[in-house]
Structure formats: structure tokens, C-alpha cells
GROMACS .gro file of C-alpha atoms in nm:
model
  323
    1MET     CA    1   2.989  14.410   6.737
    2LYS     CA    2   2.924  14.792   6.650
    3ILE     CA    3   3.072  14.774   6.250
    4LEU     CA    4   3.094  15.043   6.033
    5VAL     CA    5   3.100  14.972   5.619
    6ILE     CA    6   3.169  15.248   5.405
    7GLY     CA    7   2.981  15.238   5.079
    8GLY     CA    8   2.745  15.024   5.212
    9THR     CA    9   2.399  15.072   4.990
   10SER     CA   10   2.441  14.842   4.697
   11PHE     CA   11   2.532  14.508   4.634
   12VAL     CA   12   2.918  14.411   4.778
   13GLY     CA   13   2.818  14.693   5.047
   14ARG     CA   14   2.484  14.589   5.071
   15ALA     CA   15   2.534  14.202   5.090
   16ILE     CA   16   2.808  14.293   5.371
   17VAL     CA   17   2.565  14.496   5.611
   18ASN     CA   18   2.271  14.249   5.543
   19ALA     CA   19   2.469  13.950   5.676
   20GLY     CA   20   2.605  14.167   5.959
   21VAL     CA   21   2.242  14.248   6.088
   22SER     CA   22   2.149  13.871   6.028
   23ALA     CA   23   2.435  13.795   6.261
   24GLY     CA   24   2.297  14.012   6.576
   25HIS     CA   25   2.551  14.297   6.488
   26ASP     CA   26   2.517  14.671   6.534
   27MET     CA   27   2.583  14.751   6.173
   28THR     CA   28   2.658  15.162   6.088
   29VAL     CA   29   2.732  15.276   5.713
   30LEU     CA   30   2.877  15.604   5.599
   31ASN     CA   31   2.817  15.723   5.248
   32ARG     CA   32   2.694  16.003   5.045
   33GLY     CA   33   2.366  15.924   5.090
   34GLN     CA   34   2.286  15.957   4.688
   35THR     CA   35   2.234  15.565   4.621
   36PRO     CA   36   1.817  15.480   4.718
   37THR     CA   37   1.851  15.153   4.968
   38ASP     CA   38   1.683  14.922   5.120
   39LEU     CA   39   1.861  14.856   5.428
   40PRO     CA   40   1.721  14.766   5.738
   41SER     CA   41   1.603  15.053   5.963
   42SER     CA   42   1.851  14.909   6.226
   43VAL     CA   43   2.115  15.021   6.041
   44THR     CA   44   2.293  15.372   6.127
   45ARG     CA   45   2.311  15.583   5.838
   46LEU     CA   46   2.573  15.861   5.783
   47VAL     CA   47   2.652  16.092   5.538
   48GLY     CA   48   3.011  16.161   5.442
   49ASP     CA   49   3.222  16.210   5.138
   50ARG     CA   50   3.556  16.058   5.160
   51HIS     CA   51   3.663  16.303   4.970
   52GLY     CA   52   3.532  16.621   5.134
   53ASP     CA   53   3.331  16.623   5.451
   54MET     CA   54   3.411  16.304   5.722
   55SER     CA   55   3.347  16.505   5.989
   56ALA     CA   56   3.031  16.250   6.044
   57LEU     CA   57   3.290  15.991   6.213
   58ARG     CA   58   3.374  16.261   6.477
   59ASP     CA   59   3.341  16.109   6.785
   60GLN     CA   60   3.191  15.751   6.656
   61THR     CA   61   3.342  15.464   6.751
   62PHE     CA   62   3.329  15.123   6.603
   63ASN     CA   63   3.465  14.752   6.728
   64ALA     CA   64   3.549  14.678   6.328
   65THR     CA   65   3.593  14.886   5.999
   66ILE     CA   66   3.524  14.717   5.648
   67ASP     CA   67   3.615  14.965   5.350
   68ALA     CA   68   3.432  14.850   5.058
   69ILE     CA   69   3.475  15.107   4.793
   70ALA     CA   70   3.838  15.190   4.844
   71TYR     CA   71   3.982  15.275   4.473
   72GLN     CA   72   4.229  15.497   4.487
   73ARG     CA   73   4.514  15.590   4.752
   74ARG     CA   74   4.331  15.886   4.873
   75ASP     CA   75   4.005  15.684   4.952
   76VAL     CA   76   4.197  15.538   5.258
   77GLU     CA   77   4.419  15.821   5.344
   78SER     CA   78   4.132  15.987   5.435
   79LEU     CA   79   3.936  15.733   5.594
   80ALA     CA   80   4.238  15.668   5.828
   81GLU     CA   81   4.272  16.058   5.921
   82ALA     CA   82   3.874  16.058   6.004
   83LEU     CA   83   3.934  15.759   6.154
   84GLY     CA   84   4.206  15.793   6.378
   85ASP     CA   85   4.237  15.451   6.590
   86ARG     CA   86   3.812  15.480   6.683
   87GLY     CA   87   3.819  15.206   6.356
   88GLY     CA   88   3.885  14.925   6.526
   89HIS     CA   89   3.986  14.593   6.293
   90TYR     CA   90   3.998  14.700   5.971
   91LEU     CA   91   3.867  14.508   5.649
   92GLN     CA   92   3.957  14.626   5.285
   93ILE     CA   93   3.738  14.468   4.973
   94SER     CA   94   4.006  14.463   4.724
   95SER     CA   95   3.985  14.220   4.388
   96VAL     CA   96   4.193  13.941   4.224
   97SER     CA   97   4.274  14.255   3.995
   98ALA     CA   98   4.532  14.326   4.194
   99TYR     CA   99   4.728  14.046   4.132
  100GLN     CA  100   5.009  14.014   3.866
  101GLU     CA  101   4.945  13.777   3.626
  102PRO     CA  102   4.997  13.437   3.804
  103ALA     CA  103   5.245  13.205   3.650
  104THR     CA  104   5.050  12.873   3.723
  105SER     CA  105   4.646  12.791   3.769
  106ARG     CA  106   4.566  12.755   4.158
  107ALA     CA  107   4.763  13.021   4.262
  108ASP     CA  108   4.750  13.127   4.599
  109GLU     CA  109   4.765  13.471   4.810
  110SER     CA  110   5.125  13.481   4.792
  111THR     CA  111   5.088  13.564   4.422
  112PRO     CA  112   5.277  13.922   4.380
  113LEU     CA  113   5.063  14.263   4.372
  114LEU     CA  114   5.088  14.463   4.079
  115GLU     CA  115   5.347  14.755   4.087
  116LEU     CA  116   5.232  15.109   4.082
  117GLY     CA  117   5.485  15.176   3.856
  118ASN     CA  118   5.397  15.585   3.692
  119THR     CA  119   5.041  15.549   3.723
  120ASP     CA  120   4.916  15.855   3.955
  121PRO     CA  121   4.831  15.658   4.279
  122ASN     CA  122   4.456  15.893   4.243
  123ALA     CA  123   4.417  15.826   3.864
  124GLU     CA  124   4.093  15.828   3.748
  125VAL     CA  125   3.972  15.399   3.774
  126GLY     CA  126   3.929  15.272   3.469
  127PHE     CA  127   4.001  14.954   3.295
  128GLY     CA  128   4.355  15.038   3.249
  129THR     CA  129   4.398  15.143   3.620
  130TYR     CA  130   4.174  14.930   3.817
  131GLY     CA  131   4.402  14.644   3.941
  132VAL     CA  132   4.679  14.875   3.962
  133LEU     CA  133   4.533  15.108   4.241
  134LYS     CA  134   4.328  14.831   4.398
  135ALA     CA  135   4.690  14.711   4.455
  136GLU     CA  136   4.804  15.088   4.608
  137CYS     CA  137   4.510  15.073   4.847
  138GLU     CA  138   4.611  14.729   4.950
  139ARG     CA  139   4.942  14.890   5.046
  140THR     CA  140   4.853  15.188   5.184
  141ALA     CA  141   4.576  14.997   5.422
  142LEU     CA  142   4.893  14.811   5.544
  143ARG     CA  143   5.051  15.104   5.626
  144LEU     CA  144   4.811  15.328   5.797
  145PHE     CA  145   4.610  15.065   5.973
  146GLY     CA  146   4.841  14.794   6.066
  147ASP     CA  147   4.942  14.490   5.966
  148SER     CA  148   4.613  14.321   6.144
  149SER     CA  149   4.433  14.452   5.878
  150ALA     CA  150   4.249  14.244   5.599
  151ILE     CA  151   4.230  14.266   5.240
  152VAL     CA  152   3.957  14.089   5.062
  153ARG     CA  153   4.023  13.972   4.715
  154PRO     CA  154   3.729  13.863   4.532
  155THR     CA  155   3.702  13.736   4.205
  156TYR     CA  156   3.320  13.830   3.995
  157VAL     CA  157   3.102  13.879   4.224
  158ILE     CA  158   2.777  13.768   4.094
  159GLY     CA  159   2.378  13.797   4.232
  160SER     CA  160   2.093  14.055   4.263
  161HIS     CA  161   2.184  14.434   4.302
  162ASP     CA  162   2.501  14.374   4.088
  163LYS     CA  163   2.534  14.752   3.932
  164THR     CA  164   2.807  14.609   3.709
  165MET     CA  165   2.553  14.393   3.522
  166ARG     CA  166   2.778  14.144   3.418
  167PHE     CA  167   2.610  13.830   3.519
  168PRO     CA  168   2.246  13.958   3.487
  169TYR     CA  169   2.335  14.039   3.121
  170TRP     CA  170   2.389  13.650   3.064
  171VAL     CA  171   2.098  13.555   3.285
  172HIS     CA  172   1.859  13.820   3.068
  173ARG     CA  173   1.982  13.685   2.729
  174ILE     CA  174   1.954  13.377   2.781
  175LYS     CA  175   1.605  13.409   2.943
  176GLN     CA  176   1.492  13.563   2.568
  177GLY     CA  177   1.562  13.250   2.455
  178GLY     CA  178   1.632  13.251   2.061
  179THR     CA  179   1.993  13.211   1.925
  180VAL     CA  180   2.224  13.331   2.185
  181ALA     CA  181   2.597  13.475   2.056
  182PHE     CA  182   2.872  13.368   2.315
  183PRO     CA  183   3.237  13.434   2.294
  184GLY     CA  184   3.489  13.092   2.256
  185PRO     CA  185   3.643  12.898   2.403
  186ARG     CA  186   3.395  12.758   2.587
  187ALA     CA  187   3.581  12.595   2.827
  188SER     CA  188   3.741  12.915   2.916
  189ALA     CA  189   3.862  12.897   3.324
  190LEU     CA  190   3.553  13.137   3.494
  191GLN     CA  191   3.538  13.206   3.894
  192TRP     CA  192   3.284  13.367   4.085
  193ILE     CA  193   3.153  13.454   4.407
  194ASP     CA  194   2.766  13.550   4.523
  195ALA     CA  195   2.763  13.855   4.689
  196ARG     CA  196   2.564  13.709   4.994
  197ASP     CA  197   2.844  13.446   5.048
  198LEU     CA  198   3.074  13.735   5.065
  199GLY     CA  199   2.920  13.953   5.277
  200GLU     CA  200   2.877  13.647   5.559
  201PHE     CA  201   3.214  13.549   5.515
  202VAL     CA  202   3.370  13.932   5.570
  203ILE     CA  203   3.147  13.946   5.845
  204HIS     CA  204   3.285  13.614   5.991
  205LEU     CA  205   3.646  13.756   5.939
  206SER     CA  206   3.569  14.079   6.087
  207THR     CA  207   3.438  13.957   6.390
  208HIS     CA  208   3.718  13.693   6.451
  209ARG     CA  209   4.007  13.989   6.358
  210PHE     CA  210   4.146  13.825   6.075
  211ALA     CA  211   4.491  13.950   5.973
  212GLY     CA  212   4.610  13.908   5.599
  213ALA     CA  213   4.544  13.881   5.244
  214VAL     CA  214   4.257  13.605   5.084
  215HIS     CA  215   4.094  13.566   4.797
  216THR     CA  216   3.731  13.403   4.754
  217CYS     CA  217   3.586  13.245   4.471
  218THR     CA  218   3.461  12.901   4.406
  219PRO     CA  219   3.693  12.617   4.371
  220ALA     CA  220   3.963  12.575   4.066
  221GLY     CA  221   3.859  12.362   3.801
  222GLY     CA  222   3.466  12.383   3.846
  223LEU     CA  223   3.211  12.536   3.591
  224ALA     CA  224   3.407  12.693   3.296
  225PHE     CA  225   3.289  13.005   3.106
  226GLY     CA  226   3.067  12.753   2.826
  227ASP     CA  227   2.924  12.537   3.131
  228LEU     CA  228   2.807  12.836   3.331
  229LEU     CA  229   2.603  12.966   3.055
  230GLU     CA  230   2.441  12.622   3.013
  231GLU     CA  231   2.378  12.580   3.375
  232ILE     CA  232   2.208  12.939   3.310
  233ALA     CA  233   2.024  12.795   2.984
  234ARG     CA  234   1.909  12.493   3.231
  235CYS     CA  235   1.721  12.710   3.479
  236VAL     CA  236   1.579  13.020   3.273
  237ALA     CA  237   1.595  12.977   2.906
  238PRO     CA  238   1.275  12.913   2.707
  239SER     CA  239   1.227  12.591   2.474
  240GLY     CA  240   1.461  12.564   2.150
  241THR     CA  241   1.709  12.807   2.311
  242THR     CA  242   2.019  12.743   2.143
  243LEU     CA  243   2.401  12.861   2.249
  244VAL     CA  244   2.630  12.961   1.980
  245GLU     CA  245   3.010  13.000   2.023
  246ILE     CA  246   3.159  13.260   1.870
  247GLU     CA  247   3.523  13.221   1.786
  248PRO     CA  248   3.736  13.455   1.965
  249SER     CA  249   3.953  13.590   1.686
  250ARG     CA  250   3.634  13.704   1.523
  251LEU     CA  251   3.640  13.984   1.840
  252GLU     CA  252   3.997  14.056   1.842
  253GLY     CA  253   4.020  14.433   1.770
  254SER     CA  254   3.621  14.459   1.795
  255PRO     CA  255   3.413  14.707   2.042
  256LEU     CA  256   3.179  14.420   2.017
  257ALA     CA  257   3.414  14.209   2.217
  258GLY     CA  258   3.375  14.410   2.540
  259LYS     CA  259   2.999  14.329   2.505
  260PHE     CA  260   3.054  14.028   2.671
  261PRO     CA  261   3.076  13.989   3.015
  262LEU     CA  262   3.238  13.754   3.215
  263TRP     CA  263   3.447  13.640   2.905
  264SER     CA  264   3.800  13.600   3.027
  265GLY     CA  265   3.934  13.594   2.648
  266GLY     CA  266   4.238  13.794   2.592
  267PHE     CA  267   4.359  13.794   2.987
  268SER     CA  268   4.528  13.518   3.173
  269PRO     CA  269   4.347  13.193   3.230
  270ASN     CA  270   4.497  13.187   3.576
  271VAL     CA  271   4.369  13.471   3.709
  272LEU     CA  272   4.037  13.292   3.710
  273ALA     CA  273   4.138  12.933   3.830
  274LEU     CA  274   4.294  13.033   4.216
  275ASP     CA  275   4.286  12.811   4.486
  276ASN     CA  276   4.062  12.903   4.751
  277ALA     CA  277   4.162  12.655   4.979
  278SER     CA  278   4.282  12.923   5.222
  279ALA     CA  279   3.916  13.108   5.229
  280LEU     CA  280   3.746  12.757   5.303
  281SER     CA  281   4.019  12.721   5.574
  282LEU     CA  282   3.831  13.012   5.728
  283GLY     CA  283   3.506  12.957   5.659
  284LEU     CA  284   3.398  13.027   5.381
  285SER     CA  285   3.077  12.832   5.177
  286THR     CA  286   2.937  12.899   4.868
  287ARG     CA  287   2.620  12.864   4.742
  288PRO     CA  288   2.511  12.654   4.417
  289VAL     CA  289   2.492  12.866   4.103
  290ALA     CA  290   2.111  12.778   4.049
  291ASP     CA  291   2.043  12.981   4.365
  292SER     CA  292   2.253  13.231   4.226
  293ILE     CA  293   2.060  13.272   3.882
  294ALA     CA  294   1.764  13.254   4.016
  295ASP     CA  295   1.836  13.553   4.291
  296THR     CA  296   1.905  13.766   4.007
  297GLU     CA  297   1.607  13.635   3.779
  298ALA     CA  298   1.388  13.747   4.057
  299TRP     CA  299   1.571  14.098   4.086
  300LEU     CA  300   1.595  14.149   3.694
  301GLY     CA  301   1.223  14.211   3.640
  302SER     CA  302   1.238  14.543   3.862
  303GLN     CA  303   1.553  14.699   3.642
  304SER     CA  304   1.531  14.790   3.267
  305VAL     CA  305   1.801  14.676   3.022
  306PRO     CA  306   2.095  14.895   2.995
  307ALA     CA  307   2.221  15.058   2.684
  308HIS     CA  308   2.586  14.910   2.692
  309TRP     CA  309   2.461  14.580   2.637
  310LEU     CA  310   2.495  14.403   2.340
  311SER     CA  311   2.205  14.510   2.039
  312HIS     CA  312   1.981  14.263   1.933
  313THR     CA  313   2.123  14.408   1.573
  314ASP     CA  314   2.515  14.352   1.682
  315GLU     CA  315   2.440  14.008   1.799
  316THR     CA  316   2.237  13.888   1.508
  317ALA     CA  317   2.514  14.053   1.257
  318LEU     CA  318   2.794  13.839   1.490
  319LEU     CA  319   2.544  13.517   1.469
  320SER     CA  320   2.516  13.591   1.070
  321ALA     CA  321   2.885  13.611   1.019
  322GLN     CA  322   2.927  13.269   1.203
  323ASP     CA  323   2.766  13.098   0.961
   0.00000   0.00000   0.00000
């Protein structure tokens, strides 16, 4: 198959392209050409800007199009205008953040999406707009590409090449050892998907022309937040490392609350306790988290520490007050 990936140079898009190459498909990426990439030489690279010049797609025809970077309504509209009916089967990477708060745990894909309301469909993407804009991208995709389209809603995506640096924070911090602060409760629900597993699953859905929506994640009721951190410690922590739980009430209203990635404090626990039965029935396979930890650890060796991570000074202050 000839498959087009919008984005395709880093993290989720990169994993999708590599999965497609491994499966023997003819892979093409379209992006602005600004992000360094290690994609195989067999991948065709097109330069285009969905907020500007998309002429690189003129006269191009594909069996499938995978949109890994749709964040605003206009993203979907400009792609549909540029491709016309030459894109083949359309698949969009959305997010479980597009859901309204599920009423119970183990919710399925029938969970209602967030409504646009008074939000500008092309508003700046941020913490308060991300979910509602992704939901609007889904609705726009179905309107423009038809009901045969596929929507994939991941939970947290983990692994190497993660530009969000969420999971990498914990691998890096715990590998440093000492006393590691983490926000409680340790039993907070958590679900994730390795980028490589997501990539393989997306290629599988595209080649089988799956129509509909499916969320991708590890099973509900698996490792909770604290359990995941303990597993990271088992894999990478030096002797003497201690994980210390910080009472969540101490983080309420504090700017430090946002320094702890993957933590569901302040959010509905049900959105990270979803039923993954549909994805499993469609062929999703999830690898042991120890594999994801090792992959992330190896990649981190070539990365610099982001400035937005929790500082040693702030962590020490939190731990001191805990005593």
C-alpha cells in the first residue's frame, strides 16, 4: 500500500512510519521539513504547511492517509481540500481527552465527546482547549472524509522520542536515585500505550480500512500510578532509591502540581480506566512496560534535561515540608 502520514518525523508519527516501513508499505510523509528525523531513506518526504502551501500533494494519490497532527478544525479542512478524493482511507490520531468525563470506569468508545460550545474551532491549542479541539477535529473528519474514516484515541503515549517528556521525566528522575517525590494517591488510575505498539496498530487498522473509533491503552485495573513508578525503580534505580508520596492536598493551587507528569490528580480517574476490549479485538498488542522503560532510558542518554522539569530545589522543599 501507498500510505501518507501527515507529520511523521517524531514520536507518534515516527512510530507509525517505521511500522509501515517494517510491514513493507510505501510510506510518504508530509510536514514542514523543520524537524530533524531519522526516518529510513526509503520514506518519501514532501514539504507542506497545512496552514499555507499544500501544493506538494497536487497529483499525488494514496491508498491511505494517516493524520497524526490534527489539532484544529482548519487542519482537517485544509488537508481535505488539498487531497480531494485522492487520499484513500482516512485515519486520524485523536485522544481520550476528546471524551466528556466518563460516568464510570471501564467506559467504551460510545462515551460522548466534548462539545465545542463557545470555543473557537481554531483556537490556540493549550491545556484548556486541547480536548475540545480534538473532538471537533474528529467531527470535521467524519464530515469531510466520510463515515468510513477511522479515529484512534490514545491515552498517554510513552517511549523514546517523546517530545512531551512526560514518561521520560520519571525514568530520568528515578534513575538519579535518592529520595524521589511523587504526588499521591499512589493508587491513581493510569493507562498508557507504547508508541511502537500504537504505530503497528494504526498501520493494521489502515490496511484493513477500519471504520469507526477506538481508544488504545493498556487494560484498566493494571498498574496504578505508584505501581508504575515502582516498576521504573525496579528497572533503573540505583541502590538506596526511595519513592516518597506527597499528599495531593499540598499541591492544590500550587504551580508545582503541573511539574508531575502522568499524574491524574484533579482529574476524573475514569478517563484513565477505560475498557480496551475493542482495541484488543481489532488486534492491538501491548508490550511489557519494562520494554518501554528500557527504550526510553536508552534514548534519554542523548537528550538534555528540559527546563520545565521539577527542579532539585523545589523537590527538596516538598520533601522537607512532608517531614
